[in-house]
Amino acid sequence: MSNEIKSIHEFDINLICDYFSGLERQGPGSPGITIKALSFIDNLTEDSLIADLGCGTGGQTMVLAQNAPGQITGIDLFPKFIDLFNANAVKLNLQDRVKGIVGSMDNLRFGNEELDLIWSEGSIYNIGFERGLTEWRRFLKKGGFVAVSEASWFTPQRPAEIEDFWLDAYPGIDTVPNKIAQLQKAGYVPVAAFVLPEKCWTENFYVPQVKVQEAFLKKNPGNSNAAGFISNQRHETELYYKYKEFYGYAFYIGKKA
Ligand code: SAH
């Protein structure tokens, strides 16, 4: 532990990391959906190199490793997530094929045309869908695949309340056909796109957070940052239940053209 005084920003990030560390997944998804997305990818062998960007604690990475051959590098900005990621790999005896390293998706150290597959569930929004797809493309071999899940509108129009929420949280959210067009424009053949079922958000993401929220508030009594963060999470959850017919996540799979 260092004695240096942390900025409020860093403090918040630590709180957020602490909160999400208690969850198996840090975004909506499921093992079945990871396997479904993987079913569109046909180029993998034991020599394949795969990167999972914004891997979190590795919920989806371990599923990927159990269902695909090759070496997987998980990359996440937060060291605490990477520690948990590597501990999970050891627990599942995957440590020879799955390694987590701290890094940023906007500053990747892979060589040109080194990777067979770039995976990113619920994370590409950190760099932006179009920017991520465009910048990551050079790391893929010709014919390599990208598979990402991303917040998407399901209808051409939405009620103002949810539109305003998302335009503030992530203005990159767009309709599924527009996202597919962006994938193509970034230099990929659109191989598949499908919407994640609601239970990836409800049962697998928001329901497990209820207990974590109670424990988190007990652990941080009188901490207004912690309380504020939890009320944001609860607001986000309520909006999902209210407006889930209008938005959610879709998986987009592309092949480097
Ligand atoms: N893929 C995981 C985590 C999704 S949450 C899952 O589906 O469960 C988004 C993740 O992106 C978090 O783990 C966060 O730490 C990570 N992240 C945020 N900014 C990042 C960046 N610039 N580079 C790499 N990872 C980043």
Coordinates of C-alpha atoms and ligand atoms in Angstrom, one line a residue:
M1 CA 0.0 0.0 0.0
S2 CA 1.4 3.4 -0.8
N3 CA 0.6 6.5 1.2
E4 CA 0.1 8.8 -1.8
I5 CA -3.2 10.7 -1.8
K6 CA -5.4 9.5 -4.6
S7 CA -7.5 11.8 -6.8
I8 CA -11.3 11.4 -6.5
H9 CA -11.3 10.0 -9.9
E10 CA -8.9 7.1 -8.9
F11 CA -10.9 6.6 -5.8
D12 CA -14.0 6.1 -7.8
I13 CA -12.4 3.7 -10.1
N14 CA -11.2 1.7 -7.1
L15 CA -14.7 1.6 -5.7
I16 CA -16.1 0.5 -9.1
C17 CA -13.4 -2.2 -9.4
D18 CA -14.1 -3.4 -5.9
Y19 CA -17.9 -3.6 -6.7
F20 CA -17.5 -5.5 -10.0
S21 CA -14.8 -7.8 -8.6
G22 CA -17.5 -9.5 -6.6
L23 CA -19.3 -10.5 -9.8
E24 CA -18.5 -13.4 -12.2
R25 CA -19.2 -11.1 -15.1
Q26 CA -18.8 -7.3 -15.5
G27 CA -21.2 -7.1 -18.4
P28 CA -24.3 -8.8 -19.8
G29 CA -23.7 -12.2 -21.4
S30 CA -23.8 -15.9 -20.8
P31 CA -21.7 -19.0 -21.5
G32 CA -24.3 -20.1 -24.1
I33 CA -24.0 -16.8 -26.0
T34 CA -20.2 -16.9 -26.0
I35 CA -20.4 -20.4 -27.5
K36 CA -23.0 -19.3 -30.0
A37 CA -20.7 -16.4 -31.2
L38 CA -17.8 -18.8 -31.4
S39 CA -19.8 -21.1 -33.7
F40 CA -19.4 -18.6 -36.5
I41 CA -15.6 -18.7 -36.3
D42 CA -14.0 -21.4 -38.3
N43 CA -10.3 -20.7 -38.6
L44 CA -9.0 -21.8 -35.2
T45 CA -6.3 -24.4 -34.5
E46 CA -4.0 -25.1 -31.5
D47 CA -1.5 -22.6 -32.9
S48 CA -4.1 -19.8 -33.0
L49 CA -3.5 -16.5 -31.1
I50 CA -6.6 -15.0 -29.6
A51 CA -6.9 -11.7 -27.7
D52 CA -9.8 -10.9 -25.4
L53 CA -9.9 -7.1 -25.0
G54 CA -11.5 -5.6 -21.9
C55 CA -11.6 -9.2 -20.5
G56 CA -12.6 -8.2 -16.9
T57 CA -12.2 -11.1 -14.5
G58 CA -12.5 -13.5 -17.4
G59 CA -16.0 -14.9 -17.2
Q60 CA -16.3 -15.2 -21.0
T61 CA -12.6 -15.9 -21.6
M62 CA -12.6 -19.1 -19.7
V63 CA -15.7 -20.3 -21.7
L64 CA -13.8 -19.4 -24.9
A65 CA -10.8 -21.3 -23.7
Q66 CA -12.9 -24.4 -22.9
N67 CA -14.5 -24.3 -26.3
A68 CA -11.8 -23.2 -28.7
P69 CA -8.2 -24.2 -29.3
G70 CA -5.3 -21.8 -29.2
Q71 CA -3.6 -19.3 -26.9
I72 CA -5.6 -16.5 -25.3
T73 CA -4.3 -13.2 -24.0
G74 CA -6.8 -11.3 -21.9
I75 CA -6.2 -7.6 -21.6
D76 CA -7.8 -5.2 -19.1
L77 CA -7.0 -1.8 -17.8
F78 CA -7.5 -2.8 -14.1
P79 CA -4.8 -4.8 -12.3
K80 CA -7.3 -6.2 -9.8
F81 CA -9.4 -7.7 -12.6
I82 CA -6.3 -9.2 -14.1
D83 CA -5.2 -10.8 -10.8
L84 CA -8.7 -12.4 -10.5
F85 CA -8.5 -13.4 -14.2
N86 CA -5.2 -15.2 -13.7
A87 CA -6.5 -16.9 -10.5
N88 CA -9.6 -18.1 -12.4
A89 CA -7.4 -19.5 -15.2
V90 CA -5.4 -21.5 -12.6
K91 CA -8.5 -22.7 -10.9
L92 CA -9.7 -24.2 -14.2
N93 CA -6.3 -25.5 -15.1
L94 CA -6.2 -23.2 -18.2
Q95 CA -3.1 -21.3 -17.1
D96 CA -0.9 -22.7 -19.9
R97 CA -3.3 -21.4 -22.6
V98 CA -4.8 -18.4 -21.0
K99 CA -2.9 -15.3 -19.7
G100 CA -4.2 -12.0 -18.4
I101 CA -2.1 -8.9 -18.7
V102 CA -2.8 -5.3 -17.7
G103 CA -3.0 -3.0 -20.8
S104 CA -5.3 -0.7 -22.7
M105 CA -7.3 -1.5 -25.8
D106 CA -6.2 1.8 -27.3
N107 CA -2.5 0.9 -27.0
L108 CA -2.1 -2.7 -27.9
R109 CA 1.4 -4.3 -28.2
F110 CA 0.5 -7.0 -30.8
G111 CA 2.3 -7.2 -34.1
N112 CA 0.6 -6.6 -37.4
E113 CA -1.3 -9.7 -38.6
E114 CA -0.4 -11.6 -35.5
L115 CA -3.9 -12.6 -34.2
D116 CA -6.4 -15.1 -35.5
L117 CA -9.3 -13.7 -33.4
I118 CA -10.1 -10.6 -31.4
W119 CA -12.8 -11.1 -28.8
S120 CA -14.4 -8.3 -26.8
E121 CA -17.7 -8.7 -24.8
G122 CA -19.3 -5.6 -23.5
S123 CA -16.0 -3.6 -23.7
I124 CA -15.5 -2.1 -27.1
Y125 CA -17.5 1.0 -26.0
N126 CA -14.5 2.1 -24.0
I127 CA -12.7 2.9 -27.2
G128 CA -15.9 3.2 -29.4
F129 CA -17.2 0.6 -31.8
E130 CA -16.0 2.2 -35.0
R131 CA -12.6 3.3 -33.6
G132 CA -11.9 -0.1 -32.0
L133 CA -12.8 -2.1 -35.1
T134 CA -10.7 0.2 -37.3
E135 CA -7.7 0.3 -35.1
W136 CA -7.7 -3.4 -34.1
R137 CA -8.0 -4.6 -37.7
R138 CA -4.2 -4.4 -38.4
F139 CA -3.5 -7.0 -35.7
L140 CA -5.6 -9.6 -37.4
K141 CA -4.3 -12.0 -40.0
K142 CA -6.1 -11.9 -43.3
G143 CA -9.2 -13.9 -42.8
G144 CA -9.0 -13.4 -39.0
F145 CA -12.2 -12.7 -37.0
V146 CA -13.5 -10.1 -34.7
A147 CA -16.3 -10.8 -32.3
V148 CA -17.7 -8.1 -30.1
S149 CA -20.9 -7.4 -28.1
E150 CA -22.2 -3.9 -28.1
A151 CA -25.1 -1.8 -26.9
S152 CA -27.6 -1.4 -29.7
W153 CA -31.0 0.1 -30.4
F154 CA -33.6 -2.4 -31.5
T155 CA -36.0 0.1 -33.0
P156 CA -35.7 3.2 -35.2
Q157 CA -37.2 5.5 -32.5
R158 CA -37.1 5.4 -28.7
P159 CA -38.8 7.2 -25.8
A160 CA -36.9 10.4 -24.9
E161 CA -36.0 9.2 -21.4
I162 CA -34.0 6.2 -22.5
E163 CA -32.6 8.0 -25.6
D164 CA -31.2 10.8 -23.3
F165 CA -29.8 8.3 -20.8
W166 CA -27.8 6.5 -23.5
L167 CA -26.7 9.6 -25.4
D168 CA -25.1 10.7 -22.2
A169 CA -23.7 7.3 -21.2
Y170 CA -22.6 6.1 -24.6
P171 CA -23.4 8.2 -27.7
G172 CA -22.0 5.5 -29.9
I173 CA -25.1 3.3 -29.3
D174 CA -26.8 2.8 -32.7
T175 CA -29.3 0.5 -34.4
V176 CA -28.2 -3.1 -35.4
P177 CA -28.3 -2.3 -39.2
N178 CA -26.1 0.8 -38.6
K179 CA -23.6 -1.2 -36.5
I180 CA -23.4 -3.9 -39.3
A181 CA -22.7 -1.1 -41.8
Q182 CA -20.0 0.3 -39.5
L183 CA -18.4 -3.2 -39.3
Q184 CA -18.4 -3.5 -43.0
K185 CA -16.9 0.0 -43.5
A186 CA -14.1 -0.8 -41.0
G187 CA -12.9 -3.6 -43.4
Y188 CA -14.7 -6.7 -42.3
V189 CA -17.2 -9.1 -43.9
P190 CA -20.2 -9.1 -41.6
V191 CA -20.5 -12.8 -40.8
A192 CA -23.2 -12.7 -38.2
A193 CA -25.1 -10.4 -35.9
F194 CA -27.6 -11.5 -33.2
V195 CA -29.3 -9.9 -30.2
L196 CA -28.5 -11.3 -26.7
P197 CA -31.5 -12.7 -24.9
E198 CA -32.9 -10.6 -22.0
K199 CA -31.7 -13.1 -19.4
C200 CA -28.1 -12.1 -20.2
W201 CA -29.0 -8.8 -18.6
T202 CA -31.5 -9.9 -15.9
E203 CA -30.6 -13.3 -14.5
N204 CA -26.9 -13.0 -15.4
F205 CA -26.1 -9.4 -14.8
Y206 CA -28.6 -7.3 -12.8
V207 CA -30.0 -10.1 -10.4
P208 CA -26.5 -11.0 -9.1
Q209 CA -25.8 -7.3 -8.4
V210 CA -28.6 -7.0 -5.9
K211 CA -26.7 -8.9 -3.1
V212 CA -23.4 -7.3 -4.1
Q213 CA -25.0 -3.8 -3.7
E214 CA -26.2 -4.6 -0.2
A215 CA -22.9 -5.9 0.8
F216 CA -21.1 -3.0 -0.8
L217 CA -23.1 -0.4 1.1
K218 CA -22.5 -2.2 4.4
K219 CA -18.8 -2.3 3.6
N220 CA -18.7 1.5 2.8
P221 CA -20.9 3.1 5.4
G222 CA -21.3 6.9 5.2
N223 CA -19.3 7.0 1.9
S224 CA -21.3 9.3 -0.4
N225 CA -19.3 8.2 -3.5
A226 CA -20.2 4.6 -2.8
A227 CA -23.9 5.4 -2.2
G228 CA -24.0 7.6 -5.3
F229 CA -22.5 4.8 -7.4
I230 CA -25.0 2.3 -6.1
S231 CA -28.0 4.6 -6.8
N232 CA -26.6 5.0 -10.4
Q233 CA -26.5 1.2 -10.8
R234 CA -30.0 0.9 -9.5
H235 CA -31.3 3.6 -11.8
E236 CA -29.6 1.9 -14.8
T237 CA -31.3 -1.4 -13.8
E238 CA -34.7 0.2 -13.5
L239 CA -34.3 1.8 -16.9
Y240 CA -33.4 -1.6 -18.4
Y241 CA -36.5 -3.3 -17.1
K242 CA -38.6 -0.3 -18.2
Y243 CA -37.2 0.0 -21.7
K244 CA -35.7 -3.4 -22.6
E245 CA -37.8 -3.7 -25.8
F246 CA -35.9 -0.7 -27.2
Y247 CA -32.2 -1.6 -26.5
G248 CA -29.8 -4.3 -25.4
Y249 CA -26.7 -5.9 -26.6
A250 CA -26.0 -7.5 -29.9
F251 CA -23.1 -9.6 -30.9
Y252 CA -21.3 -8.7 -34.1
I253 CA -18.9 -11.1 -35.9
G254 CA -16.8 -10.0 -38.8
K255 CA -14.1 -11.5 -40.9
K256 CA -11.1 -9.4 -42.0
A257 CA -11.7 -8.7 -45.7
Ligands
SAH1 N1 -15.7 -8.7 -20.9 C1 -16.1 -8.7 -19.5 C2 -16.0 -7.3 -18.9 C3 -16.9 -6.2 -19.5 S1 -16.9 -4.7 -18.6 C4 -17.4 -9.2 -19.4 O1 -18.2 -9.3 -20.4 O2 -17.8 -9.6 -18.3 C5 -15.8 -3.7 -19.4 C6 -14.3 -4.0 -19.1 O3 -13.5 -3.1 -19.8 C7 -13.9 -3.7 -17.6 O4 -13.3 -4.9 -17.1 C8 -13.0 -2.6 -17.7 O5 -12.0 -2.7 -16.7 C9 -12.4 -2.7 -19.0 N2 -11.7 -1.5 -19.6 C10 -12.1 -0.2 -19.5 N3 -11.3 0.6 -20.3 C11 -10.4 -0.2 -20.8 C12 -9.3 0.0 -21.7 N4 -9.0 1.2 -22.2 N5 -8.6 -1.1 -22.1 C13 -8.8 -2.3 -21.7 N6 -9.9 -2.6 -20.8 C14 -10.7 -1.6 -20.4

